[in-house]
PDB file of C-alpha atoms in Angstrom:
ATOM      1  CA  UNK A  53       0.000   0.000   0.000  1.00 77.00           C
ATOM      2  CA  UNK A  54       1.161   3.379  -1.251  1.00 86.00           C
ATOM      3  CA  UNK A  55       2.164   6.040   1.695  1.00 96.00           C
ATOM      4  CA  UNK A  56      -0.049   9.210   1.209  1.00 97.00           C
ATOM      5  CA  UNK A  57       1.098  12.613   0.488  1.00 97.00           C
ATOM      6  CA  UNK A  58      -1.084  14.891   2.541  1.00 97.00           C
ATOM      7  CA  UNK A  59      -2.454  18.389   2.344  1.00 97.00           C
ATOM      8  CA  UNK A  60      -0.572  19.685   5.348  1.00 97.00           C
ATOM      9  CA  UNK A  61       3.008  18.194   3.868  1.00 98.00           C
ATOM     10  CA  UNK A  62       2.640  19.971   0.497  1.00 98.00           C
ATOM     11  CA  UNK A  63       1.520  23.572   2.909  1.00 98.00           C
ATOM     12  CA  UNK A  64       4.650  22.143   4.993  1.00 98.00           C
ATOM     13  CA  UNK A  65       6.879  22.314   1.943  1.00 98.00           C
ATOM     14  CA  UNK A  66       5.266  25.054   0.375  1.00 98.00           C
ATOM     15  CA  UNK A  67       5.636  27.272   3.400  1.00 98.00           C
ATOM     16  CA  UNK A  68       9.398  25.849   3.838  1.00 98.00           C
ATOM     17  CA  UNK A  69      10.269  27.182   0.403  1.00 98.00           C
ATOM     18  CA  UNK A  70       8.471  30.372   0.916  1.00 98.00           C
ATOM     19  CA  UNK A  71      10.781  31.444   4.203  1.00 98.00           C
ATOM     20  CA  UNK A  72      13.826  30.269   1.774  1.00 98.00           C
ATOM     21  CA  UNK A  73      14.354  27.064   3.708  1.00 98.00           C
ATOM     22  CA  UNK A  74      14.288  25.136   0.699  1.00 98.00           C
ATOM     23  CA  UNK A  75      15.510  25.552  -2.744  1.00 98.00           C
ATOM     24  CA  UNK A  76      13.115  25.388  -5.673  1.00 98.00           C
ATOM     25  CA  UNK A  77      15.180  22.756  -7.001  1.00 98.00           C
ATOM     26  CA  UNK A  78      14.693  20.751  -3.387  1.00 98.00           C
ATOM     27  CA  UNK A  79      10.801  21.336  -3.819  1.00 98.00           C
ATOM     28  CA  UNK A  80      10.810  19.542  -7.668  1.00 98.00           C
ATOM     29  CA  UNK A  81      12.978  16.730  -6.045  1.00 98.00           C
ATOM     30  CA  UNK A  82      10.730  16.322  -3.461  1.00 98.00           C
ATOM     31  CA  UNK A  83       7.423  16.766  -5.541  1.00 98.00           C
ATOM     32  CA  UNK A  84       9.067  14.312  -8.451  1.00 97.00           C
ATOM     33  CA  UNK A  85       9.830  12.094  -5.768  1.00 96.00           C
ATOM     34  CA  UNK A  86       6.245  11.747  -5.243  1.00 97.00           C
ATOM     35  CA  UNK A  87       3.879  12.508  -7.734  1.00 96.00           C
ATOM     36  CA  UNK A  88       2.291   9.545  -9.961  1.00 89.00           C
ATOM     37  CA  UNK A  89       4.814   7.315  -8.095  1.00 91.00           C
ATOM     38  CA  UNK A  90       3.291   3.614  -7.292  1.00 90.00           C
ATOM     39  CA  UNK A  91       4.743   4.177  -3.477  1.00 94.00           C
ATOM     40  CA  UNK A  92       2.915   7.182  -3.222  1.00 95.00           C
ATOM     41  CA  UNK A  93      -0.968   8.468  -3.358  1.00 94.00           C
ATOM     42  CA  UNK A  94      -2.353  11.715  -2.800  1.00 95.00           C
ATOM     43  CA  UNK A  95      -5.045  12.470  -0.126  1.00 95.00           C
ATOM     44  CA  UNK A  96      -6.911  14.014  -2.199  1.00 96.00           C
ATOM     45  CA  UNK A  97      -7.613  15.389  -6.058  1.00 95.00           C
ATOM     46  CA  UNK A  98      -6.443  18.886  -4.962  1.00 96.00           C
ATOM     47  CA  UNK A  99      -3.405  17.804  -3.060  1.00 96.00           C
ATOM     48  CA  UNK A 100      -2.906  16.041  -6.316  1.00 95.00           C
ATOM     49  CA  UNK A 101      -3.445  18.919  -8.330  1.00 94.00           C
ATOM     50  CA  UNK A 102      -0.723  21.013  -6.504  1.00 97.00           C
ATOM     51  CA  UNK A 103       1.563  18.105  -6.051  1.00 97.00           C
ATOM     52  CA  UNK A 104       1.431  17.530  -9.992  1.00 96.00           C
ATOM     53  CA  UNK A 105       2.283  21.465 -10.304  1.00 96.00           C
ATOM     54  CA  UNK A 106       5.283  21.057  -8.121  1.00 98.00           C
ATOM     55  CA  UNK A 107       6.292  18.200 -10.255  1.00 98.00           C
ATOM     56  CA  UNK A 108       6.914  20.385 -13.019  1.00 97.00           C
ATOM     57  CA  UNK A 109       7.666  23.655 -11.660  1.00 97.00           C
ATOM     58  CA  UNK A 110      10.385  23.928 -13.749  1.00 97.00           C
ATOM     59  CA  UNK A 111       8.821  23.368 -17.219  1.00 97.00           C
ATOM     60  CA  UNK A 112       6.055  26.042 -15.623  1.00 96.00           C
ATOM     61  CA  UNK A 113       8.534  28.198 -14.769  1.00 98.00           C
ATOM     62  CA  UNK A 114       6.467  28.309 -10.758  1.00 98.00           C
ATOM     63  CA  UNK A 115       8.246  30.437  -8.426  1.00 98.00           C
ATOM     64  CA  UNK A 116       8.265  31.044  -4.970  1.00 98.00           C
ATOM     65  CA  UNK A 117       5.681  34.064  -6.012  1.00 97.00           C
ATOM     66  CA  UNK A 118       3.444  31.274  -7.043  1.00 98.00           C
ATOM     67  CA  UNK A 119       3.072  30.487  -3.416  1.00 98.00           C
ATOM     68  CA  UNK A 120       0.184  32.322  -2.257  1.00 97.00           C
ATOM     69  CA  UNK A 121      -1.751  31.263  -5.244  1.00 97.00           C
ATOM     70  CA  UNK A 122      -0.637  27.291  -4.495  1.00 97.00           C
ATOM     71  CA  UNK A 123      -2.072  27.521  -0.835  1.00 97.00           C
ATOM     72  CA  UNK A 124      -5.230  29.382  -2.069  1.00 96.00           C
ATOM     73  CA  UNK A 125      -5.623  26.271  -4.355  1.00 96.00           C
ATOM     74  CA  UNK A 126      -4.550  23.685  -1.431  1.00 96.00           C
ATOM     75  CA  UNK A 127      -7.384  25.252   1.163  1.00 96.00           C
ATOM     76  CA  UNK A 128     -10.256  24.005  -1.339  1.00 95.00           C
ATOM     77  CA  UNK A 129     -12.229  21.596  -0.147  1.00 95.00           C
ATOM     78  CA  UNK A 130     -11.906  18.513  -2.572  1.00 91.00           C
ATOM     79  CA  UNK A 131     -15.579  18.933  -3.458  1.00 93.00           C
ATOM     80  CA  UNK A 132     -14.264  22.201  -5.430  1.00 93.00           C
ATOM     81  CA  UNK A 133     -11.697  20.211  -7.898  1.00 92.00           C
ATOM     82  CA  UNK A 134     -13.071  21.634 -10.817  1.00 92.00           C
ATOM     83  CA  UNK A 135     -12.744  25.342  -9.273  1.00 92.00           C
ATOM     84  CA  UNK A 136      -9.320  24.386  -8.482  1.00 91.00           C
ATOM     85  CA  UNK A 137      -8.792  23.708 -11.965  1.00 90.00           C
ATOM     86  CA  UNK A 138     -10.777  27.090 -13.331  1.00 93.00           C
ATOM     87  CA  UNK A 139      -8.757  29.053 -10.325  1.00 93.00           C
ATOM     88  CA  UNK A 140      -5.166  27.624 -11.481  1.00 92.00           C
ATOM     89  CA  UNK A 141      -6.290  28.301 -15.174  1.00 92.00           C
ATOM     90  CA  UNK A 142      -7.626  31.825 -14.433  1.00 95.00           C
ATOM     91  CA  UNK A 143      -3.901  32.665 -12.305  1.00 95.00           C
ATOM     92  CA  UNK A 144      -1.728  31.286 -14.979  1.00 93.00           C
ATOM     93  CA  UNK A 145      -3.368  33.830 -17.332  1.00 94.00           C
ATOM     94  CA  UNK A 146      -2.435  36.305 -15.199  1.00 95.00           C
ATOM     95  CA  UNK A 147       1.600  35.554 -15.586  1.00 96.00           C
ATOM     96  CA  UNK A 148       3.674  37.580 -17.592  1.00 96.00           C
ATOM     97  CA  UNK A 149       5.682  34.402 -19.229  1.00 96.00           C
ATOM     98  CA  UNK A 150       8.097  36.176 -21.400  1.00 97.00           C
ATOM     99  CA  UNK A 151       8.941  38.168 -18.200  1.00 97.00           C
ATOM    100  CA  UNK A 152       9.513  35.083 -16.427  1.00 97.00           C
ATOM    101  CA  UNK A 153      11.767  33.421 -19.115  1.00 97.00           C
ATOM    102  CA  UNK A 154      13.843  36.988 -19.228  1.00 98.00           C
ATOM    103  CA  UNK A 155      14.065  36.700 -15.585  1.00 97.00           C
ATOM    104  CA  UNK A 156      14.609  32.882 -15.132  1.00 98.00           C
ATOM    105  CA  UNK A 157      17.041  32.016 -18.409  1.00 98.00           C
ATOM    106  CA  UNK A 158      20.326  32.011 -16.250  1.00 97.00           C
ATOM    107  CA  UNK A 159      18.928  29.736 -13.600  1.00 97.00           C
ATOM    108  CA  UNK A 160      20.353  26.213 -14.821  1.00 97.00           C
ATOM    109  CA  UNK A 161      17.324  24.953 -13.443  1.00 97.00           C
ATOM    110  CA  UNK A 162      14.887  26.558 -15.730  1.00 98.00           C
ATOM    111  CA  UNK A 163      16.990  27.369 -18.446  1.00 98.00           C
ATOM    112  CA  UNK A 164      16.319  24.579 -20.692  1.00 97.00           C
ATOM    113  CA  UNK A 165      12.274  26.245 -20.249  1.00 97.00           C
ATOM    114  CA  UNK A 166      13.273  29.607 -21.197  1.00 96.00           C
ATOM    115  CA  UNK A 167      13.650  29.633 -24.797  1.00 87.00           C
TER     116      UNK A 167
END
């Protein structure tokens, strides 16, 4: 039986890499670690959702300004999946991407995202 990645472990990490305890490239290990792995479930179809977001935070190009928006997501109740999925549609609209690559491109990390 899978071990279950809960709610209040993806606020833990989010939170962690907010105060600059953790690197963004420690968050994507962790998250990649995790997500769609057979020894690990999600709690729930919104812990999913921002565990699968953290999975590819570097392809996204998610920063720790993303953060806010990620535990706005995470405090849904489960019943309100498919406003998660409007909400995280409706935010990424809001991103100025071309800034982000500018901003991002000498980060080895997200480099390879930026072109």
């Amino acid at each position: 039986m899978p071990s279950i990645v809960t709610r209040h472990e993806v606020e833990s990490i989010l939170r962690r890499w907010q105060a600059g305890e953790l690197t963004h490239q420690q968050v994507f290990v962790w998250a990649n670690d995790r997500f769609a792995s057979e020894q690990w479930g999600s709690e729930d179809e919104i812990t999913n959702e921002v565990l699968a977001e953290l999975d590819t935070l570097n392809m996204n190009l998610t920063t720790v300004d993303d953060i806010p928006h990620l535990l706005q997501v995470l405090a849904l109740p489960n019943s309100q999946v498919e406003s998660a999925i409007a909400l995280q549609q409706a935010y990424a609209s809001t991103i100025d991407i071309q800034a982000r690559r500018v901003a991002l491109a000498t980060d080895t990390f997200y480099a390879p995202f930026c072109r």
